[in-house]
Coordinates of C-alpha atoms in Angstrom, one line a residue:
M1 CA 0.1 -0.2 0.0
I2 CA 1.0 3.6 -1.1
E3 CA 0.2 6.1 1.5
M4 CA 0.6 9.9 0.4
G5 CA -2.4 11.7 4.2
D6 CA -5.7 11.3 2.9
F7 CA -4.7 8.9 -0.6
E8 CA -4.0 5.6 -0.5
M9 CA -3.2 3.1 -3.4
I10 CA -4.5 -1.0 -2.5
I11 CA -3.0 -3.8 -4.8
S12 CA -5.6 -6.4 -3.7
T13 CA -5.1 -10.0 -2.8
R14 CA -5.7 -11.0 -6.2
G15 CA -3.1 -8.5 -7.7
R16 CA -0.4 -9.2 -5.3
Y17 CA -1.5 -13.6 -5.6
A18 CA -0.5 -13.0 -9.3
L19 CA 3.1 -11.1 -8.8
R20 CA 3.5 -14.1 -6.5
V21 CA 2.4 -17.1 -8.9
M22 CA 4.4 -15.4 -11.6
V23 CA 7.9 -14.6 -9.6
E24 CA 7.6 -18.8 -8.6
L25 CA 7.7 -19.4 -12.1
A26 CA 10.0 -17.3 -13.0
Q27 CA 12.4 -19.1 -10.9
R28 CA 11.4 -22.5 -12.0
T29 CA 12.1 -21.9 -15.5
G30 CA 13.9 -24.1 -17.1
D31 CA 11.5 -26.9 -14.4
G32 CA 8.0 -27.8 -17.2
Y33 CA 5.2 -27.3 -16.2
V34 CA 5.0 -26.6 -12.7
P35 CA 1.3 -27.7 -10.1
L36 CA -0.8 -26.0 -9.9
K37 CA -1.3 -27.8 -6.2
E38 CA 2.6 -27.0 -6.0
I39 CA 2.5 -23.7 -6.0
A40 CA -1.0 -23.2 -4.2
E41 CA 1.0 -25.2 -1.2
H42 CA 4.7 -23.0 -1.8
Q43 CA 2.6 -19.9 -1.7
D44 CA -0.5 -20.6 0.8
I45 CA -2.7 -20.3 -1.1
S46 CA -5.4 -21.7 -1.9
E47 CA -5.9 -23.8 -5.3
K48 CA -9.7 -22.7 -5.7
Y49 CA -8.1 -18.9 -5.3
L50 CA -5.2 -19.4 -7.3
E51 CA -7.4 -21.2 -9.7
N52 CA -9.1 -18.3 -11.3
V53 CA -5.6 -16.0 -10.7
I54 CA -4.2 -18.4 -13.2
K55 CA -7.7 -18.5 -15.7
V56 CA -7.4 -14.7 -15.7
L57 CA -2.9 -14.8 -16.7
V58 CA -3.5 -17.8 -19.1
Q59 CA -6.5 -16.0 -21.0
N60 CA -4.8 -13.1 -21.8
G61 CA -1.4 -15.2 -22.5
F62 CA 1.1 -14.8 -19.6
L63 CA 0.9 -18.2 -19.3
E64 CA 0.4 -21.7 -20.6
G65 CA -1.1 -24.8 -18.9
L66 CA -1.6 -28.0 -19.6
R67 CA -3.6 -30.3 -18.1
G68 CA -3.4 -34.5 -17.2
K69 CA 0.0 -36.1 -15.5
G70 CA 3.2 -33.8 -16.2
G71 CA 0.6 -31.0 -16.4
G72 CA 1.2 -27.8 -14.6
Y73 CA 1.6 -24.4 -15.8
R74 CA 4.7 -21.9 -17.5
L75 CA 5.3 -18.7 -18.4
T76 CA 5.3 -17.7 -22.0
R77 CA 7.9 -15.6 -22.2
E78 CA 11.3 -15.5 -20.4
P79 CA 11.6 -13.8 -17.1
K80 CA 12.7 -10.6 -18.6
D81 CA 10.0 -10.0 -20.5
Y82 CA 7.2 -9.4 -18.1
T83 CA 6.8 -6.1 -16.2
L84 CA 5.4 -5.7 -12.8
G85 CA 3.2 -2.6 -14.4
G86 CA 1.9 -5.4 -16.9
I87 CA 0.8 -8.4 -14.2
L88 CA -0.7 -6.4 -11.3
R89 CA -2.8 -4.3 -14.4
L90 CA -4.3 -7.4 -15.8
A91 CA -4.6 -8.6 -12.3
E92 CA -6.3 -5.0 -11.4
G93 CA -8.1 -4.2 -14.2
S94 CA -5.8 -0.4 -12.9
L95 CA -3.5 0.9 -11.0
A96 CA -5.4 4.6 -11.0
S97 CA -4.4 6.3 -8.1
V98 CA -8.4 8.4 -8.6
A99 CA -10.4 6.8 -10.5
C100 CA -10.9 10.2 -12.8
T101 CA -8.2 9.0 -13.6
E102 CA -8.7 5.7 -15.2
D103 CA -9.2 5.1 -18.6
S104 CA -12.3 3.2 -18.6
A105 CA -13.5 7.1 -16.8
A106 CA -16.5 7.8 -17.7
D107 CA -15.6 12.1 -18.4
C108 CA -15.3 13.6 -14.9
P109 CA -17.9 17.1 -14.9
R110 CA -14.7 19.1 -12.9
R111 CA -11.4 17.6 -15.2
N112 CA -10.7 20.7 -16.9
I113 CA -11.6 23.2 -13.7
C114 CA -9.8 20.4 -11.2
P115 CA -7.2 21.8 -9.4
S116 CA -5.6 18.4 -8.1
R117 CA -6.2 15.9 -11.5
P118 CA -3.0 17.4 -12.4
V119 CA -1.3 15.8 -9.1
W120 CA -2.9 12.2 -9.5
Q121 CA -2.6 12.2 -13.4
K122 CA 1.4 12.2 -12.6
L123 CA 1.2 10.2 -9.5
D124 CA -0.1 7.6 -11.9
Q125 CA 3.2 8.0 -14.4
L126 CA 5.2 8.0 -11.6
I127 CA 3.8 4.7 -10.8
N128 CA 3.4 3.2 -13.8
G129 CA 6.2 4.2 -14.9
Y130 CA 7.9 2.9 -11.7
L131 CA 6.4 -0.5 -12.4
D132 CA 6.8 -0.8 -15.8
G133 CA 11.1 -1.0 -14.9
I134 CA 10.6 -3.3 -12.4
T135 CA 11.3 -6.8 -14.7
L136 CA 10.5 -10.3 -13.3
A137 CA 14.4 -11.1 -13.9
D138 CA 14.7 -8.3 -12.0
L139 CA 13.2 -9.4 -9.0
L140 CA 14.6 -12.6 -9.3
E141 CA 18.4 -10.8 -9.3
T142 CA 17.7 -8.4 -6.0
D143 CA 18.5 -8.8 -2.8
G144 CA 15.8 -6.8 -1.9
E145 CA 17.3 -3.6 -3.2
L146 CA 15.5 -2.5 -6.4

């Protein structure tokens, strides 16, 4: 959670879990398909909830799945080709700091006279730029410093 005075941006459980799954699969690149049950156990996430998170990742081409014996999930690209911003936007739908800056937001009637809107737009640019500048590969190489 990013906090600034009265402002809070909260990444949901879904977003955090999507990132955890992607990091685990990045760590296991080369291991083939990783079973859902194994991911759930390693990440301490219920299989039922994890199925919903993974479904979105598969539908959008971030992961591929294989059913049956030897099945599971794996990344469709190299870890360097996934950004945290891309993963979180996929899971969250948006990383907008306030509703009026979301791409899908209806035009705000105060758009042209709101003195704080440029602040939120700039904050969104900073957040998205920061998260788009970090890849799964970066997370694998870091020792807690980004």
